[in-house]
Amino acid sequence: AAWASAMARTRGGASRDAGSIYARTRATVFAAARRLGDRDDARCAAAVSALLCAFELVFCVAIIVKVPYTEIDWRAYMDEVGGFLQGERDYTKLKGDTGPLVYPAGFVYLYAILKKVIIGCADDAPCDDANDVRVAQYVFLVVYVAHLCVTLATYRNARGVVPPYALITLSISKRIHSIFVLRMFNDGVASLFAHLTIFAAQRRKWPLAFFLLSLGVSVKMNVLLMVPPALVLLVGGTKPSVAISSVLIFVITQIALSLPFWMSGFFREYVSRAFEFSRAFDYKWTVNWRFVSNETFGTKPFARALLVAHVVGLLLFAHKKWYVSAREEKEKARRIRKDSSSVRTKKKTREERFFFGFFADWFRRLPRDASPSTTVELCLADPAHVMSTLHEGVFIGVVFARSLHYQFYAWYFHSLPFLLWRCDFFEAAAARAFRSETAVKLASDTARVSLLLLIERSWNIFPATEESSRTLFAAHAVLLVGLFFSRRRVKSVRAAEKNDKNA
């Protein structure tokens, strides 16, 4: 009887212990899930970022070891910089097996260093044997992981937008791993400079930001897509002296990089090839316009229509979204200063509009080298607003690009999670179908991830089809419209309002 009683107590204790372990495990899992879904949990985001970088380091090594290399543009790159290393300075004579060199001087210098110094190839060697390619792939592994670290740093600076779990989507792309680690395209290097620009701009280091932006342009011209939104932030949110000096740094950097060709008497040849805006694209490689006929794709009216749409998109976003702080200040002025004089109210109204108060405000401040108002300055320097503005400028260019080739995915993939979670269109749509806050969050995040996967799927179909191009264009259009009509409010505006009240 005593033995039976002891066994019963043991079983009861074991049952209670099992129940306690289950309860603690369940509580831990739910707490972790809540933290992973909390946009404001910076410590959780930092932990996820560190784990993601460590995982990518190991995963990319496995890709290099296990996935066979296939030649696309690497040999052409080596041939093009080989001519430069042999002393040729006429850009029209620098060619590879895929055609003439069409990238600016920064590309030449970077790949020349890679060929001559890091790999150790002869000037005229193609650098395409297995050992040479393997060394280059490990170099680009470092570029990829550095790119990811910088990207995650910009996400962390813009806290309160993307939940920690969504950072994992930055590592889901098969195409991006191929572009960086396997194919070694210059698009990845250019994108690294673009994200370094965003990081510097978030820190309000505008001269450094425009120096990095110029370096990115020197590697590939697509980084110019970031210039219009960067100018809105720079001109609208800083002193004129800072704006002018930053633009001068951009220009001087381009001139300095072109000096070897300029001093050799081939400056015109350099500019015409490195910055050839009228370049024709091959319909065979287009990812985004396969649902358009080949005849239409190559026409000038089609190219002009896309250019007009691009410019209109930039102007609309500049007026409605990028200079958003002033719009917030006007609403605040209407609420708080109802008894203000009509003159003061009109002055505020003029300052708030991109057309044409943005320009009038800058020229008004120019003679005195004055800073913008506190609210405008704080808002345009808000890290999340800086990041969304620069990414939106690039995304508009992608949507209306004359053609997107597979390596161009690196231009904007790393911005997609941020733009998707920056857009409140998904919550608004989910709120129409669900009443529960949890259900709205789950539905909206599911829609975001689904849209990202649709874009990823379109980029992984080779060759592109009419269906994949339509899907890609539709996904781009949904995101672009959602961003335009999103009602985000910059945190710095609240801080400025608090300062005004305290004053």
Short mmCIF file of C-alpha atoms in Angstrom, two decimals:
data_model
loop_
_atom_site.label_atom_id
_atom_site.label_comp_id
_atom_site.label_asym_id
_atom_site.label_seq_id
_atom_site.Cartn_x
_atom_site.Cartn_y
_atom_site.Cartn_z
CA ALA A 1 0.00 0.00 0.00
CA ALA A 2 2.84 2.35 0.85
CA TRP A 3 4.54 1.49 -2.45
CA ALA A 4 1.33 2.16 -4.39
CA SER A 5 0.86 5.48 -2.62
CA ALA A 6 4.44 6.52 -3.42
CA MET A 7 3.99 5.60 -7.09
CA ALA A 8 0.78 7.61 -7.25
CA ARG A 9 2.52 10.64 -5.80
CA THR A 10 5.39 10.18 -8.29
CA ARG A 11 2.99 9.97 -11.21
CA GLY A 12 1.10 13.01 -9.96
CA GLY A 13 4.33 14.95 -9.55
CA ALA A 14 5.52 13.94 -13.01
CA SER A 15 2.20 15.00 -14.48
CA ARG A 16 2.41 18.37 -12.75
CA ASP A 17 6.03 18.79 -13.91
CA ALA A 18 5.06 17.95 -17.50
CA GLY A 19 2.19 20.40 -17.33
CA SER A 20 4.49 23.06 -15.91
CA ILE A 21 7.09 22.48 -18.65
CA TYR A 22 4.39 22.67 -21.31
CA ALA A 23 3.01 25.89 -19.85
CA ARG A 24 6.47 27.49 -19.65
CA THR A 25 7.31 26.38 -23.19
CA ARG A 26 4.01 27.70 -24.49
CA ALA A 27 4.52 31.02 -22.73
CA THR A 28 8.06 31.28 -24.08
CA VAL A 29 6.94 30.56 -27.65
CA PHE A 30 4.14 33.11 -27.48
CA ALA A 31 6.46 35.71 -25.94
CA ALA A 32 9.01 35.11 -28.71
CA ALA A 33 6.28 35.38 -31.35
CA ARG A 34 5.09 38.67 -29.86
CA ARG A 35 8.62 40.06 -29.86
CA LEU A 36 9.25 38.92 -33.43
CA GLY A 37 6.08 40.71 -34.51
CA ASP A 38 6.76 43.90 -32.54
CA ARG A 39 7.97 46.62 -34.92
CA ASP A 40 9.45 48.63 -32.04
CA ASP A 41 11.52 45.82 -30.49
CA ALA A 42 15.01 46.99 -31.45
CA ARG A 43 16.82 44.32 -29.41
CA CYS A 44 14.92 41.52 -31.11
CA ALA A 45 15.61 43.08 -34.52
CA ALA A 46 19.33 43.27 -33.67
CA ALA A 47 19.37 39.60 -32.66
CA VAL A 48 17.57 38.53 -35.84
CA SER A 49 19.99 40.64 -37.90
CA ALA A 50 23.05 39.06 -36.30
CA LEU A 51 21.70 35.54 -36.83
CA LEU A 52 20.78 36.37 -40.41
CA CYS A 53 24.28 37.62 -41.25
CA ALA A 54 25.89 34.56 -39.66
CA PHE A 55 23.53 32.25 -41.55
CA GLU A 56 24.19 34.00 -44.86
CA LEU A 57 27.95 33.71 -44.39
CA VAL A 58 27.70 29.93 -44.07
CA PHE A 59 24.98 29.58 -46.70
CA CYS A 60 26.90 31.55 -49.33
CA VAL A 61 30.00 29.41 -48.77
CA ALA A 62 27.82 26.36 -49.40
CA ILE A 63 26.48 27.96 -52.60
CA ILE A 64 29.99 28.59 -53.91
CA VAL A 65 31.10 25.05 -53.09
CA LYS A 66 28.01 23.19 -54.28
CA VAL A 67 26.49 25.21 -57.16
CA PRO A 68 28.36 24.99 -60.49
CA TYR A 69 29.54 28.24 -62.06
CA THR A 70 28.08 29.20 -65.44
CA GLU A 71 29.54 32.02 -67.51
CA ILE A 72 27.39 35.07 -68.23
CA ASP A 73 29.27 38.39 -68.06
CA TRP A 74 32.38 37.63 -65.99
CA ARG A 75 34.69 37.03 -68.94
CA ALA A 76 33.38 40.16 -70.67
CA TYR A 77 34.14 42.18 -67.54
CA MET A 78 37.70 40.84 -67.45
CA ASP A 79 38.24 41.58 -71.16
CA GLU A 80 36.95 45.13 -70.75
CA VAL A 81 39.18 46.00 -67.80
CA GLY A 82 42.03 44.10 -69.43
CA GLY A 83 42.14 46.69 -72.20
CA PHE A 84 42.36 49.45 -69.59
CA LEU A 85 45.20 47.65 -67.77
CA GLN A 86 47.08 47.41 -71.06
CA GLY A 87 46.93 51.19 -71.45
CA GLU A 88 43.85 51.77 -73.62
CA ARG A 89 41.97 54.93 -72.64
CA ASP A 90 39.56 55.26 -75.57
CA TYR A 91 36.27 53.98 -74.15
CA THR A 92 35.00 53.07 -77.60
CA LYS A 93 37.81 50.49 -77.86
CA LEU A 94 37.23 48.80 -74.50
CA LYS A 95 35.18 45.72 -75.34
CA GLY A 96 34.33 42.23 -74.17
CA ASP A 97 32.83 39.18 -75.82
CA THR A 98 29.31 40.50 -75.12
CA GLY A 99 29.90 43.94 -76.61
CA PRO A 100 31.42 47.34 -75.75
CA LEU A 101 32.04 48.61 -72.23
CA VAL A 102 29.00 50.61 -71.10
CA TYR A 103 29.79 51.22 -67.42
CA PRO A 104 31.47 54.27 -65.86
CA ALA A 105 35.03 54.48 -64.57
CA GLY A 106 34.36 53.17 -61.06
CA PHE A 107 33.45 49.81 -62.57
CA VAL A 108 36.74 49.74 -64.47
CA TYR A 109 38.84 50.51 -61.40
CA LEU A 110 37.07 48.04 -59.11
CA TYR A 111 37.21 45.12 -61.50
CA ALA A 112 40.77 46.01 -62.55
CA ILE A 113 41.83 45.80 -58.88
CA LEU A 114 39.96 42.52 -58.56
CA LYS A 115 41.68 41.12 -61.64
CA LYS A 116 45.21 42.42 -61.12
CA VAL A 117 45.67 42.64 -57.36
CA ILE A 118 43.30 40.16 -55.73
CA ILE A 119 43.17 37.36 -58.31
CA GLY A 120 46.58 38.10 -59.83
CA CYS A 121 45.72 37.54 -63.49
CA ALA A 122 47.76 38.88 -66.38
CA ASP A 123 46.41 42.01 -68.07
CA ASP A 124 45.24 40.13 -71.16
CA ALA A 125 44.06 36.96 -69.38
CA PRO A 126 40.32 36.13 -69.30
CA CYS A 127 40.51 35.09 -65.60
CA ASP A 128 37.93 32.39 -66.20
CA ASP A 129 39.60 29.22 -64.92
CA ALA A 130 38.09 27.53 -61.88
CA ASN A 131 40.54 28.91 -59.32
CA ASP A 132 40.25 32.50 -60.55
CA VAL A 133 36.47 32.37 -60.53
CA ARG A 134 36.41 30.80 -57.06
CA VAL A 135 38.57 33.61 -55.64
CA ALA A 136 36.28 36.22 -57.23
CA GLN A 137 33.20 34.49 -55.83
CA TYR A 138 34.59 34.65 -52.30
CA VAL A 139 35.28 38.36 -52.80
CA PHE A 140 31.66 38.84 -53.80
CA LEU A 141 30.55 36.76 -50.83
CA VAL A 142 32.13 39.47 -48.68
CA VAL A 143 30.36 42.11 -50.79
CA TYR A 144 27.03 40.33 -50.32
CA VAL A 145 27.35 39.92 -46.55
CA ALA A 146 28.55 43.53 -46.21
CA HIS A 147 25.56 44.63 -48.29
CA LEU A 148 23.21 42.68 -46.02
CA CYS A 149 24.79 44.15 -42.88
CA VAL A 150 24.45 47.71 -44.20
CA THR A 151 20.86 47.04 -45.30
CA LEU A 152 19.96 45.69 -41.87
CA ALA A 153 21.59 48.73 -40.27
CA THR A 154 19.36 51.03 -42.34
CA TYR A 155 16.31 49.00 -41.30
CA ARG A 156 17.34 49.29 -37.67
CA ASN A 157 17.81 53.06 -38.01
CA ALA A 158 14.28 53.30 -39.42
CA ARG A 159 12.84 51.54 -36.40
CA GLY A 160 9.14 51.03 -35.99
CA VAL A 161 8.43 50.07 -39.62
CA VAL A 162 9.37 46.42 -40.23
CA PRO A 163 8.80 43.71 -37.58
CA PRO A 164 11.89 41.62 -36.75
CA TYR A 165 10.56 38.42 -38.30
CA ALA A 166 10.10 40.15 -41.67
CA LEU A 167 13.85 40.79 -41.88
CA ILE A 168 14.18 37.13 -42.81
CA THR A 169 12.63 37.96 -46.20
CA LEU A 170 15.87 39.76 -47.08
CA SER A 171 17.47 36.32 -47.47
CA ILE A 172 14.80 34.44 -49.41
CA SER A 173 15.79 35.38 -52.95
CA LYS A 174 17.42 32.76 -55.12
CA ARG A 175 18.01 35.33 -57.86
CA ILE A 176 19.80 37.77 -55.53
CA HIS A 177 22.20 35.09 -54.30
CA SER A 178 22.97 34.27 -57.91
CA ILE A 179 23.54 37.92 -58.87
CA PHE A 180 25.97 38.54 -56.02
CA VAL A 181 27.76 35.30 -55.25
CA LEU A 182 27.63 33.22 -58.43
CA ARG A 183 27.58 35.73 -61.31
CA MET A 184 29.50 38.62 -59.69
CA PHE A 185 27.55 41.36 -61.47
CA ASN A 186 28.45 44.99 -60.84
CA ASP A 187 24.81 45.62 -59.90
CA GLY A 188 25.54 44.20 -56.45
CA VAL A 189 28.46 46.56 -55.87
CA ALA A 190 26.42 49.55 -57.07
CA SER A 191 23.60 48.53 -54.73
CA LEU A 192 26.06 48.37 -51.82
CA PHE A 193 27.05 52.00 -52.44
CA ALA A 194 23.37 52.95 -52.72
CA HIS A 195 22.60 51.45 -49.30
CA LEU A 196 25.69 53.08 -47.80
CA THR A 197 24.25 56.34 -49.14
CA ILE A 198 20.98 55.67 -47.31
CA PHE A 199 22.85 54.89 -44.10
CA ALA A 200 24.84 58.14 -44.30
CA ALA A 201 21.70 60.14 -45.13
CA GLN A 202 19.91 58.67 -42.12
CA ARG A 203 22.82 59.98 -40.03
CA ARG A 204 22.45 63.42 -41.67
CA LYS A 205 25.93 63.13 -43.22
CA TRP A 206 24.90 64.62 -46.55
CA PRO A 207 28.36 65.37 -48.02
CA LEU A 208 29.38 61.77 -47.29
CA ALA A 209 26.07 60.51 -48.65
CA PHE A 210 26.55 62.30 -51.98
CA PHE A 211 30.15 61.10 -52.19
CA LEU A 212 28.96 57.51 -51.76
CA LEU A 213 26.12 58.15 -54.20
CA SER A 214 28.62 59.35 -56.78
CA LEU A 215 30.74 56.24 -56.25
CA GLY A 216 27.65 54.11 -56.84
CA VAL A 217 26.89 55.97 -60.07
CA SER A 218 30.49 55.37 -61.16
CA VAL A 219 29.95 51.62 -60.86
CA LYS A 220 26.60 51.55 -62.66
CA MET A 221 24.41 54.35 -63.90
CA ASN A 222 21.19 52.99 -62.37
CA VAL A 223 22.14 54.58 -59.02
CA LEU A 224 21.15 57.89 -60.63
CA LEU A 225 17.56 56.85 -59.83
CA MET A 226 18.31 57.82 -56.23
CA VAL A 227 19.41 61.36 -57.10
CA PRO A 228 15.97 63.09 -57.43
CA PRO A 229 14.63 62.01 -54.02
CA ALA A 230 18.02 62.66 -52.45
CA LEU A 231 17.94 66.23 -53.79
CA VAL A 232 14.47 66.78 -52.31
CA LEU A 233 15.73 65.75 -48.87
CA LEU A 234 19.01 67.63 -49.23
CA VAL A 235 17.65 70.92 -50.58
CA GLY A 236 14.52 70.94 -48.45
CA GLY A 237 16.07 69.81 -45.19
CA THR A 238 19.51 71.43 -44.94
CA LYS A 239 21.25 74.77 -45.25
CA PRO A 240 21.94 75.94 -48.83
CA SER A 241 25.69 75.74 -48.16
CA VAL A 242 25.37 72.06 -47.22
CA ALA A 243 23.24 71.35 -50.29
CA ILE A 244 25.63 73.12 -52.67
CA SER A 245 28.75 71.53 -51.19
CA SER A 246 27.18 68.06 -51.32
CA VAL A 247 26.24 68.43 -54.99
CA LEU A 248 29.74 69.73 -55.75
CA ILE A 249 31.22 66.67 -54.04
CA PHE A 250 29.08 64.47 -56.28
CA VAL A 251 30.23 66.26 -59.44
CA ILE A 252 33.90 66.52 -58.44
CA THR A 253 33.98 62.79 -57.66
CA GLN A 254 32.70 62.00 -61.15
CA ILE A 255 35.26 64.32 -62.72
CA ALA A 256 38.11 62.88 -60.65
CA LEU A 257 37.20 59.32 -61.64
CA SER A 258 37.12 60.28 -65.32
CA LEU A 259 40.53 62.04 -65.27
CA PRO A 260 42.57 59.18 -66.83
CA PHE A 261 40.30 59.31 -69.87
CA TRP A 262 39.96 63.09 -69.87
CA MET A 263 43.72 63.69 -69.65
CA SER A 264 44.26 61.24 -72.50
CA GLY A 265 41.95 63.24 -74.76
CA PHE A 266 39.05 60.78 -74.70
CA PHE A 267 36.62 62.55 -72.36
CA ARG A 268 33.87 62.77 -74.99
CA GLU A 269 34.22 59.07 -75.80
CA TYR A 270 34.06 58.29 -72.08
CA VAL A 271 30.87 60.27 -71.45
CA SER A 272 29.13 58.99 -74.58
CA ARG A 273 29.70 55.35 -73.63
CA ALA A 274 29.60 55.40 -69.82
CA PHE A 275 26.44 57.56 -69.67
CA GLU A 276 24.60 56.51 -72.82
CA PHE A 277 20.94 57.22 -72.05
CA SER A 278 19.76 56.27 -75.54
CA ARG A 279 21.04 52.72 -75.28
CA ALA A 280 18.87 50.09 -76.99
CA PHE A 281 17.76 47.01 -75.06
CA ASP A 282 17.34 43.47 -76.36
CA TYR A 283 13.75 42.24 -76.16
CA LYS A 284 15.05 38.73 -75.52
CA TRP A 285 16.30 39.67 -72.06
CA THR A 286 13.49 41.90 -70.82
CA VAL A 287 11.79 40.70 -67.64
CA ASN A 288 9.13 43.38 -67.29
CA TRP A 289 7.77 43.97 -70.82
CA ARG A 290 7.32 40.52 -72.36
CA PHE A 291 3.56 41.14 -72.57
CA VAL A 292 4.32 44.01 -74.97
CA SER A 293 5.08 43.10 -78.58
CA ASN A 294 8.66 43.24 -79.82
CA GLU A 295 7.69 45.93 -82.34
CA THR A 296 6.23 48.19 -79.64
CA PHE A 297 9.08 47.50 -77.20
CA GLY A 298 11.71 48.99 -79.49
CA THR A 299 9.82 52.13 -80.56
CA LYS A 300 10.67 55.67 -79.46
CA PRO A 301 7.04 56.52 -78.50
CA PHE A 302 7.08 53.63 -76.02
CA ALA A 303 10.36 54.85 -74.53
CA ARG A 304 9.08 58.44 -74.35
CA ALA A 305 5.84 57.34 -72.68
CA LEU A 306 7.80 55.50 -69.99
CA LEU A 307 10.05 58.52 -69.48
CA VAL A 308 7.04 60.82 -69.08
CA ALA A 309 5.43 58.38 -66.63
CA HIS A 310 8.68 58.23 -64.68
CA VAL A 311 8.97 62.02 -64.41
CA VAL A 312 5.29 62.42 -63.49
CA GLY A 313 5.66 59.75 -60.82
CA LEU A 314 8.66 61.52 -59.31
CA LEU A 315 6.86 64.86 -59.24
CA LEU A 316 3.71 63.39 -57.68
CA PHE A 317 5.66 61.64 -54.94
CA ALA A 318 7.78 64.73 -54.32
CA HIS A 319 4.67 66.86 -53.90
CA LYS A 320 2.56 64.42 -51.87
CA LYS A 321 5.03 62.20 -50.01
CA TRP A 322 8.63 63.35 -49.90
CA TYR A 323 7.99 66.86 -48.63
CA VAL A 324 5.35 65.46 -46.29
CA SER A 325 6.63 67.19 -43.16
CA ALA A 326 5.48 70.57 -44.34
CA ARG A 327 2.02 69.23 -45.02
CA GLU A 328 1.89 67.94 -41.44
CA GLU A 329 3.02 71.32 -40.15
CA LYS A 330 0.25 73.06 -42.04
CA GLU A 331 -2.35 70.80 -40.46
CA LYS A 332 -0.82 71.48 -37.07
CA ALA A 333 -0.86 75.21 -37.74
CA ARG A 334 -4.55 75.05 -38.60
CA ARG A 335 -5.33 73.17 -35.40
CA ILE A 336 -3.15 75.05 -32.91
CA ARG A 337 -2.97 78.54 -34.35
CA LYS A 338 -6.56 79.20 -35.32
CA ASP A 339 -6.26 82.74 -34.05
CA SER A 340 -3.03 83.52 -35.91
CA SER A 341 -2.92 86.36 -38.37
CA SER A 342 -3.89 85.67 -41.97
CA VAL A 343 -0.43 86.76 -43.13
CA ARG A 344 1.24 84.16 -40.96
CA THR A 345 -1.17 81.46 -42.08
CA LYS A 346 -0.50 82.23 -45.73
CA LYS A 347 3.22 82.09 -45.13
CA LYS A 348 2.89 78.66 -43.60
CA THR A 349 0.76 77.51 -46.51
CA ARG A 350 3.33 78.68 -49.06
CA GLU A 351 6.12 76.85 -47.27
CA GLU A 352 4.18 73.62 -47.18
CA ARG A 353 3.80 72.94 -50.89
CA PHE A 354 6.42 71.33 -53.10
CA PHE A 355 4.96 73.37 -55.97
CA PHE A 356 6.19 75.97 -55.53
CA GLY A 357 6.86 76.72 -51.91
CA PHE A 358 9.68 74.16 -51.77
CA PHE A 359 11.72 76.15 -54.25
CA ALA A 360 10.64 79.54 -52.90
CA ASP A 361 11.68 78.51 -49.40
CA TRP A 362 15.14 77.47 -50.55
CA PHE A 363 15.78 80.66 -52.50
CA ARG A 364 14.47 82.67 -49.55
CA ARG A 365 17.00 80.96 -47.29
CA LEU A 366 19.84 81.10 -49.80
CA PRO A 367 21.12 84.68 -49.16
CA ARG A 368 21.29 84.07 -45.39
CA ASP A 369 22.36 80.42 -45.64
CA ALA A 370 19.52 79.71 -43.21
CA SER A 371 18.25 76.35 -42.05
CA PRO A 372 14.65 75.32 -42.78
CA SER A 373 12.05 75.46 -40.03
CA THR A 374 12.53 73.05 -37.14
CA THR A 375 9.58 70.88 -38.13
CA VAL A 376 10.65 70.57 -41.75
CA GLU A 377 14.26 69.88 -40.82
CA LEU A 378 13.35 67.23 -38.25
CA CYS A 379 10.91 65.50 -40.55
CA LEU A 380 13.13 65.39 -43.63
CA ALA A 381 15.91 63.99 -41.43
CA ASP A 382 13.71 61.27 -39.91
CA PRO A 383 15.53 57.96 -40.68
CA ALA A 384 12.35 56.17 -41.77
CA HIS A 385 11.31 59.07 -44.00
CA VAL A 386 14.80 59.29 -45.53
CA MET A 387 14.81 55.58 -46.25
CA SER A 388 11.32 55.47 -47.74
CA THR A 389 11.95 58.55 -49.89
CA LEU A 390 15.17 57.20 -51.40
CA HIS A 391 13.74 53.72 -51.94
CA GLU A 392 10.57 55.10 -53.50
CA GLY A 393 12.62 57.15 -55.96
CA VAL A 394 14.43 54.01 -57.11
CA PHE A 395 11.22 51.97 -57.18
CA ILE A 396 9.47 54.50 -59.42
CA GLY A 397 12.38 54.18 -61.84
CA VAL A 398 12.10 50.39 -61.75
CA VAL A 399 8.35 50.41 -62.43
CA PHE A 400 8.78 52.59 -65.53
CA ALA A 401 12.15 51.24 -66.69
CA ARG A 402 12.49 50.69 -70.44
CA SER A 403 13.71 47.19 -69.67
CA LEU A 404 14.68 45.15 -66.64
CA HIS A 405 17.28 42.42 -67.04
CA TYR A 406 17.70 39.68 -64.45
CA GLN A 407 20.64 41.28 -62.67
CA PHE A 408 18.65 44.52 -62.24
CA TYR A 409 16.69 42.84 -59.44
CA ALA A 410 19.57 43.87 -57.15
CA TRP A 411 18.54 47.51 -57.67
CA TYR A 412 15.52 47.24 -55.42
CA PHE A 413 14.99 43.80 -53.89
CA HIS A 414 16.38 44.79 -50.49
CA SER A 415 13.96 47.73 -50.34
CA LEU A 416 10.85 45.60 -50.86
CA PRO A 417 10.26 44.49 -47.23
CA PHE A 418 10.63 48.07 -46.05
CA LEU A 419 8.30 49.48 -48.72
CA LEU A 420 5.73 46.74 -48.15
CA TRP A 421 5.58 47.35 -44.40
CA ARG A 422 5.78 51.12 -44.86
CA CYS A 423 2.55 50.97 -46.85
CA ASP A 424 -0.63 50.94 -44.72
CA PHE A 425 -2.80 49.97 -47.69
CA PHE A 426 -2.73 46.34 -46.52
CA GLU A 427 -4.10 47.13 -43.05
CA ALA A 428 -6.82 49.29 -44.56
CA ALA A 429 -7.87 46.49 -46.90
CA ALA A 430 -7.76 43.84 -44.15
CA ALA A 431 -9.78 46.03 -41.78
CA ARG A 432 -12.69 45.89 -44.23
CA ALA A 433 -12.82 42.11 -43.90
CA PHE A 434 -11.86 41.54 -40.25
CA ARG A 435 -12.65 43.22 -36.95
CA SER A 436 -10.05 41.56 -34.75
CA GLU A 437 -6.77 43.45 -34.53
CA THR A 438 -4.88 40.15 -34.60
CA ALA A 439 -6.74 39.02 -37.72
CA VAL A 440 -6.05 42.35 -39.45
CA LYS A 441 -2.35 42.09 -38.66
CA LEU A 442 -2.15 38.48 -39.81
CA ALA A 443 -4.06 39.16 -43.03
CA SER A 444 -2.09 42.30 -43.90
CA ASP A 445 1.28 40.67 -43.27
CA THR A 446 0.22 37.61 -45.27
CA ALA A 447 -0.71 39.88 -48.17
CA ARG A 448 2.67 41.62 -47.96
CA VAL A 449 4.63 38.38 -48.00
CA SER A 450 2.45 37.04 -50.83
CA LEU A 451 3.15 40.12 -52.95
CA LEU A 452 6.87 39.77 -52.27
CA LEU A 453 6.77 36.11 -53.29
CA LEU A 454 4.91 37.00 -56.50
CA ILE A 455 7.66 39.46 -57.39
CA GLU A 456 10.32 36.89 -56.54
CA ARG A 457 8.58 34.25 -58.64
CA SER A 458 8.47 36.56 -61.66
CA TRP A 459 12.21 37.17 -61.41
CA ASN A 460 12.96 33.44 -61.21
CA ILE A 461 11.12 32.46 -64.40
CA PHE A 462 13.62 32.10 -67.25
CA PRO A 463 13.06 33.07 -69.92
CA ALA A 464 10.43 35.60 -68.93
CA THR A 465 6.92 34.98 -70.24
CA GLU A 466 3.93 37.19 -70.89
CA GLU A 467 2.33 35.87 -67.70
CA SER A 468 5.41 36.48 -65.52
CA SER A 469 5.81 40.02 -66.88
CA ARG A 470 2.14 40.83 -66.32
CA THR A 471 2.38 39.49 -62.77
CA LEU A 472 5.50 41.55 -62.09
CA PHE A 473 3.96 44.73 -63.49
CA ALA A 474 0.73 44.20 -61.55
CA ALA A 475 2.63 43.60 -58.30
CA HIS A 476 4.73 46.72 -58.89
CA ALA A 477 1.61 48.76 -59.66
CA VAL A 478 -0.19 47.59 -56.49
CA LEU A 479 2.78 48.52 -54.32
CA LEU A 480 3.34 51.87 -56.04
CA VAL A 481 -0.31 52.90 -55.70
CA GLY A 482 -0.36 51.69 -52.11
CA LEU A 483 2.71 53.75 -51.26
CA PHE A 484 1.26 56.85 -52.88
CA PHE A 485 -1.98 56.67 -50.92
CA SER A 486 -0.51 55.48 -47.63
CA ARG A 487 -1.15 57.79 -44.68
CA ARG A 488 2.08 57.43 -42.79
CA ARG A 489 3.00 60.10 -40.27
CA VAL A 490 6.63 60.85 -39.55
CA LYS A 491 7.61 60.56 -35.90
CA SER A 492 9.77 63.67 -36.05
CA VAL A 493 6.69 65.77 -36.71
CA ARG A 494 5.34 64.76 -33.33
CA ALA A 495 8.65 65.72 -31.74
CA ALA A 496 8.55 69.09 -33.48
CA GLU A 497 4.99 69.70 -32.33
CA LYS A 498 6.07 68.91 -28.77
CA ASN A 499 8.95 71.36 -29.06
CA ASP A 500 6.59 74.04 -30.38
CA LYS A 501 4.19 73.49 -27.49
CA ASN A 502 7.01 73.65 -24.94
CA ALA A 503 8.25 76.85 -26.55
#
